Amino acid sequence: MTAPPGDATGSGRRHGAGRLRRWRSLRGRAALAFTALAALLTAVTSTGVWLTVSQYLLLQRERVTTAQSLANADRLQRGLRTEGLSAPQLLAQLPRETGSTSLLVDGGQWFTTSLRVGRDDLPLPLRRAALRGEASHQRIQLGGHTVLAVGVPLQGEGRAYFEVFPLDELDETYRTLGTVLLVAGAVVPVLALGLGWWLTRPALRPIDRVGAAAAAIASGQLDARIDHHGDPDLVPLATSFNRTAAALERRVRADARFASDVAHELRTPLTAMLGALSLVEQHRERLPGTGREALDLLQEEVDRFSRLVQDLLEISRSDAGSHDLVLEEVDLADFVCQALPEHAHPLVTRGPDGDGLVVRTDKRRLRQVVANLVDNADKHGGGLTRVTVARVGRNAEVLVDDAGPGVDPAERERIFERFARARGSASSSSEGAGLGLSLVERHLQLLGGSVTVVDSPEGGARFRVLLPLEVAPWRR
Amino acid sequence: MTRSVLVVEDDARIRRVVQLTLAGEGFEVVEAGSGEEALDALRHHQPDVVLLDLVLPGIDGFEVCRRIRRGSDVPIIMVTARADSHDVVAGLEAGADDYVSKPFVPKELSARVRAALRRANGASAPHTITVGPLEISPEDAVVLRDGTRLDLTRTEFRLLCELASSPGRVFSREELLERVWGYGYFGDNRLVDVHVHRLRGKVEDDPSRPAHIVTVRGMGYRIQP
C-alpha cells in the first residue's frame, strides 16, 4: 500500500485539528463558556475593587493631610502673630510626618524646611489659589515620586502655607493591590477552565453513555441499551434510542433467524438425500453408463449443496449471535498439518518460531478456516503452493500461498463478502459460490484473529491469517 | 450374530434411509418415531446400540436418554442439530456416549455405530487391575469400589480401563478419543471431558476434588496409582 502524498505533513495538521475538535466538543465549549464567565466576573470585580479601594485610600490620605495642613497653618498663623520667632524657626517647629515638607510664602518671600522642595516645585494654580484665599490640594510628581501638595491661605496679604506630603506608601499599597488583582485575574480563568472541564464531566456523562451504546450497536452488539438511571433529562432520549435499537435488533435477528431456519429446514431433506444417494452408490456397478454419469453428477451437486447448507447455517448462526466457542489449546503447526489433505503435508513450512506455537482456539472452526482456504486455493488459485506457520510478535501467522493469478487489489476486501467471487477469476464454473472465504473471516473474527489477502512473492495470492498467541501456563 | 440398532427419529424419511443404510451393513434395525415408542421398544427388544435424535415430539431426546440410563448401559449415539451447541454437552451429560450431527453421511453413521459396538465389547486387558480402592475386571465388565459394584456405562468402563491400563501415565484427550471412541485428530474433546466428569461422579468420594482421576493441565488425564 502506498501512502498518499503529503501524508507525513498532514499528520501534524490532523493532530492540531484533533485538539481543536476537542475544544469544539460540547464539553469543551461548556468549559470555555464557564471560563469566559469567570474571567468576566473576575475583571468586573477586580476593577470595582480597584476603583473603590484606591479612591477610598486617596480620600483618607487627603483628609488626614488636609487636616494636618490646616492645623499647621493655624499654628503658623498664631506664631507669626506673636512675632517671637522668625518664619524659618516657626516652620521648623511645626509637627510634621516623616518626609513631608512645609513651605511658607510671606509677601513674595519663600521659606521651606527642605532644600529639595521650593516655590517652583509647587504648581502655579495651587500657589495662586492659596494666595487668592482658597485652600486646595493637588497630586503632583516631584523628583520621580508622587506627592500631595496642600495649599492653605493665611491671614495677611501675600501669605500662604503649603505642605507637601509623600504618597509613596499609598503608591506601594496601590501596586500591591494591583498585583493581587492582576494575579487573581489571571489565575481565576485558568482554575475556572479546569473546574469547568471537571464539572462538566458528570454533567455530560449521559452523552458518553449514549455514545457508548451507539458505538456498541454499530460494532454489532445489538443488545446494547441506554440506562437512563432515572435522569429526567435523559429519559426521552434513552427511551427513543432504546426503542430504535430494539427494533433494529428484532429486525436483524429475524433476518438471521430466517436464514438459519431455511438452512435448518434444508438439513433434514439433505440428510435423506445424502443417505439415499449413498445407497444408490452401493449399486453403482449395476447401473448403465448414462446412469452412472448422472449419479456422479448428482453426487457432486448434493455434496456441494450440503457444504453450502452447512456454511449457511454456520454464518446465520454467527449472525444471530449464537456461537458457542469450544476453546482448546492446540499446537498450530501440527493442527494445520492435520487439517490439510495428506498430499499437501510436504507444502507446510515452519517459519521463524513456527514450532511449538500454542493457540487457544475452537478446533472445529479453525479446521474449517484451513479447509476453506485450501479449497479456495484449489478452485480459484491454481492449487496450493505453500503453507507457512510462523510467529509474528504476539500473534501466530498462517500464510496460504497459491499458484493462481493473485487477487486484484480492488477485489481484496470484496472476496470476503458472501457469494462474492473474484471478477476475472480463472474459474468460470459455478464452483464454490463463495461462502467459504466469508466464513473464514467470520470464524477468525470470533477467534480473535484476522485474515487478509496479499500478493505471494512467488506470484499467486497469499492469504494471511493472524491468531492471538496463547502463552501456555505450563510454559510460562 | 446379528447386532441390532434402535433408531429413534421422528422424521420418517430419515428413519427409512438410516434403516436401509444400517440394514445394508448387516444390522437389524428397530424403528421408533417418538420418545415413548423408543422406551417401549427398549422393553421388548434388547438393542446393542441406540441411535437417538434429540429433537422429538413428546418427551425429548435428553429425557429419553436419562430414562434409558436408569436401567441400561447400552451405547447411545445421539443425533444433534449442530455440533457446536450446548446440546452436545447436555446430551453427553444426560448419558449419551457419542454423537453425530445433521446432515450426516451414512458412512459416518455406520462408523459411529461400529465404534460403539467395539467399545461395548470392551476388554483390552484380561486380568483384574487394582487402582486405589478400585478393582477393575475387564473380562466381566465389573468395577468394584471398596467391594461395592459400580454402575458404569460401557463407554465409561472402557475409558476407565484405558486410564487404568497404565496407572500414573498421562493420556492426552486425543489419545483417549482415539482409543475409546475411534476418532482421529479432529475428534471432539468434549466427549472425553464429559465422560471423565461422569466417571468421577461414580468413582470419586468428592467429584469436585478428584483424588483418583486427575486432570493434568494442558496435557490430559491420568489415574493415580
XYZ file of C-alpha atoms in Angstrom, chain A residues 130-408:
279
model
C -3.816 79.796 48.140
C -2.791 83.392 47.650
C -6.312 84.136 46.475
C -7.547 82.788 49.740
C -8.708 79.315 48.691
C -7.431 76.170 50.287
C -6.754 73.391 47.762
C -4.704 70.316 47.200
C -3.168 68.656 44.164
C -1.307 65.483 43.375
C 1.960 66.160 41.590
C 5.157 64.442 40.548
C 8.237 65.553 42.370
C 11.650 64.056 41.774
C 10.114 60.862 40.473
C 7.750 60.466 43.419
C 4.095 61.200 43.677
C 3.352 63.757 46.313
C 0.287 65.588 47.550
C 0.667 69.335 47.772
C -1.774 71.204 50.037
C -2.073 74.982 49.983
C -3.743 76.913 52.862
C -4.222 80.707 52.776
C -3.024 82.654 55.818
C -4.261 85.966 57.085
C -2.307 88.852 55.688
C -1.516 89.875 52.154
C 0.670 87.552 50.094
C 0.840 84.996 52.855
C 0.113 81.265 52.428
C 1.155 77.972 53.893
C 1.940 74.911 51.772
C 2.710 71.407 52.819
C 3.951 68.619 50.545
C 3.210 65.031 51.642
C 4.836 61.972 50.151
C 2.399 59.441 48.644
C 4.999 56.666 48.291
C 3.282 54.464 50.845
C -0.016 54.882 49.076
C 1.658 54.046 45.780
C 3.126 50.929 47.355
C -0.322 49.929 48.515
C -1.708 50.588 45.026
C 0.996 48.428 43.483
C 0.363 45.549 45.882
C -3.368 45.765 45.360
C -2.900 45.958 41.590
C -0.597 42.926 41.570
C -3.004 40.911 43.688
C -5.906 41.798 41.426
C -3.955 41.041 38.259
C -2.776 37.674 39.572
C -6.317 36.855 40.608
C -7.493 37.910 37.159
C -5.007 35.532 35.534
C -5.405 32.583 37.878
C -9.168 32.508 38.204
C -9.870 31.806 34.482
C -7.308 29.003 34.469
C -8.864 27.483 37.562
C -12.268 28.019 36.037
C -11.207 26.167 32.909
C -10.017 23.220 34.954
C -13.046 23.308 37.177
C -15.354 23.644 34.189
C -13.737 20.682 32.471
C -14.041 18.667 35.641
C -17.567 19.746 36.497
C -18.953 19.167 33.021
C -17.841 15.546 33.044
C -20.561 14.234 35.339
C -22.998 16.562 33.619
C -22.159 15.163 30.212
C -21.786 11.549 31.302
C -25.231 10.725 29.886
C -23.906 11.721 26.469
C -20.980 9.363 26.955
C -23.489 6.632 27.751
C -25.483 7.383 24.627
C -22.274 7.420 22.593
C -21.076 4.150 24.064
C -24.406 2.465 23.368
C -24.482 3.741 19.787
C -20.903 2.573 19.240
C -21.726 -0.843 20.696
C -24.656 -1.227 18.321
C -22.537 -0.085 15.381
C -19.979 -2.746 16.257
C -22.654 -5.418 16.138
C -23.593 -5.693 19.780
C -27.258 -5.304 19.095
C -28.464 -5.770 22.641
C -26.757 -2.591 23.869
C -29.204 -0.208 25.551
C -29.020 3.082 27.437
C -29.745 3.028 31.130
C -31.101 6.479 31.986
C -30.682 5.978 35.755
C -33.917 7.877 36.265
C -32.353 11.069 34.901
C -35.389 13.015 33.654
C -33.303 14.838 31.029
C -32.139 11.556 29.586
C -35.382 9.586 29.748
C -36.886 10.744 26.413
C -33.622 10.258 24.521
C -32.931 6.906 26.176
C -36.461 5.699 25.543
C -36.473 6.514 21.851
C -32.918 5.279 21.391
C -33.717 2.002 23.133
C -36.888 1.590 21.127
C -34.973 2.095 17.882
C -32.230 -0.265 18.990
C -34.766 -2.908 19.970
C -36.496 -2.608 16.600
C -33.150 -2.924 14.831
C -32.215 -5.901 16.929
C -35.555 -7.618 16.244
C -35.147 -6.977 12.557
C -31.577 -8.233 12.351
C -32.351 -11.274 14.473
C -35.430 -12.037 12.416
C -33.356 -11.887 9.219
C -30.707 -14.073 10.736
C -33.295 -16.480 12.091
C -34.921 -16.700 8.708
C -31.627 -17.694 7.086
C -30.987 -20.090 9.935
C -34.487 -21.585 9.672
C -34.123 -22.043 5.941
C -30.815 -23.822 6.369
C -32.267 -25.813 9.250
C -35.243 -26.952 7.209
C -32.933 -27.949 4.386
C -30.961 -30.222 6.613
C -33.490 -32.982 7.021
C -34.146 -33.480 3.291
C -30.429 -33.125 2.737
C -29.673 -35.911 5.193
C -32.259 -38.060 3.458
C -30.744 -37.236 0.069
C -27.206 -38.000 1.218
C -28.411 -41.295 2.637
C -30.413 -42.289 -0.408
C -27.593 -41.340 -2.722
C -25.123 -43.399 -0.797
C -27.490 -46.373 -1.077
C -27.693 -45.926 -4.832
C -23.906 -45.555 -4.899
C -23.620 -49.072 -3.449
C -25.328 -50.375 -6.575
C -23.307 -48.216 -8.959
C -21.961 -51.220 -10.843
C -25.431 -52.337 -11.813
C -26.238 -49.003 -13.473
C -25.828 -48.374 -17.214
C -23.179 -45.813 -18.323
C -25.542 -42.845 -18.516
C -26.981 -43.761 -15.140
C -23.516 -43.759 -13.625
C -22.733 -40.401 -15.142
C -25.986 -38.999 -13.809
C -25.199 -40.472 -10.392
C -21.764 -38.822 -10.333
C -23.315 -35.523 -11.304
C -25.920 -35.869 -8.603
C -23.340 -36.880 -6.042
C -21.207 -33.858 -6.820
C -24.115 -31.448 -6.663
C -25.523 -32.896 -3.460
C -22.097 -32.666 -1.830
C -21.819 -29.060 -2.883
C -25.325 -28.357 -1.693
C -24.550 -29.990 1.616
C -21.456 -27.830 2.104
C -23.421 -24.747 1.152
C -26.161 -25.510 3.646
C -23.615 -26.121 6.386
C -21.778 -22.899 5.601
C -25.050 -21.021 5.521
C -26.033 -22.445 8.879
C -22.692 -21.540 10.299
C -22.936 -17.972 9.041
C -26.536 -17.398 10.019
C -25.745 -18.739 13.449
C -22.928 -16.276 13.934
C -25.241 -13.535 12.607
C -27.789 -14.449 15.214
C -25.042 -14.155 17.799
C -25.362 -17.735 18.996
C -21.873 -19.048 18.773
C -20.663 -21.416 21.399
C -16.916 -21.433 21.145
C -15.254 -24.601 22.349
C -11.777 -23.342 23.172
C -8.802 -25.630 23.471
C -5.069 -25.201 23.291
C -3.534 -26.596 20.131
C -0.103 -26.704 18.578
C -0.784 -24.616 15.491
C 1.728 -26.161 13.084
C 0.572 -29.697 13.957
C -3.012 -28.605 13.695
C -2.602 -27.042 10.254
C -0.829 -30.174 9.042
C -3.637 -32.385 10.309
C -6.245 -30.150 8.714
C -4.646 -30.457 5.278
C -5.206 -33.388 2.950
C -2.324 -35.813 3.195
C -0.832 -34.975 -0.211
C -0.415 -31.353 0.945
C 1.613 -32.149 4.064
C 5.005 -31.549 2.360
C 3.876 -27.999 1.493
C 3.835 -26.973 5.142
C 6.828 -24.873 6.201
C 7.507 -23.781 9.729
C 8.748 -20.199 9.679
C 10.566 -18.348 12.459
C 9.481 -19.785 15.802
C 6.816 -21.759 13.973
C 7.403 -24.802 16.171
C 5.502 -25.215 19.392
C 3.187 -22.268 18.780
C 0.191 -22.758 21.035
C -3.096 -21.058 20.240
C -6.256 -21.275 22.283
C -8.913 -21.801 19.718
C -12.038 -23.585 18.564
C -10.710 -26.617 16.713
C -13.782 -27.165 14.601
C -13.822 -23.581 13.370
C -10.092 -23.319 12.792
C -10.179 -26.557 10.875
C -12.882 -25.100 8.663
C -10.758 -21.967 8.162
C -7.823 -24.017 6.923
C -10.019 -26.290 4.826
C -11.807 -23.362 3.182
C -8.547 -21.570 2.381
C -7.146 -24.738 0.825
C -10.398 -25.243 -1.040
C -10.202 -21.670 -2.320
C -6.597 -22.182 -3.444
C -7.609 -25.325 -5.311
C -10.634 -23.822 -7.006
C -9.576 -20.266 -7.732
C -5.824 -20.173 -7.214
C -4.485 -22.935 -9.407
C -3.674 -25.083 -6.371
C -1.844 -24.749 -3.114
C 1.898 -23.996 -3.316
C 2.897 -23.428 0.261
C 1.552 -23.119 3.795
C 3.759 -21.312 6.317
C 3.262 -21.237 10.074
C 5.286 -18.614 11.940
C 5.281 -16.375 14.931
C 4.889 -12.630 14.372
C 5.148 -10.705 17.625
C 2.247 -11.682 19.846
C 0.449 -13.426 17.021
C 0.712 -16.683 15.195
C 0.665 -16.348 11.439
C -0.503 -18.835 8.837
C 0.265 -17.981 5.215
C -1.554 -19.881 2.480
C 0.004 -19.340 -0.949
C -1.436 -20.448 -4.266
C -0.319 -20.677 -7.863
C -3.071 -18.511 -9.322
C -3.016 -15.037 -10.814
C -3.343 -13.347 -7.419
C -6.186 -11.127 -6.280
C -6.648 -7.680 -7.772
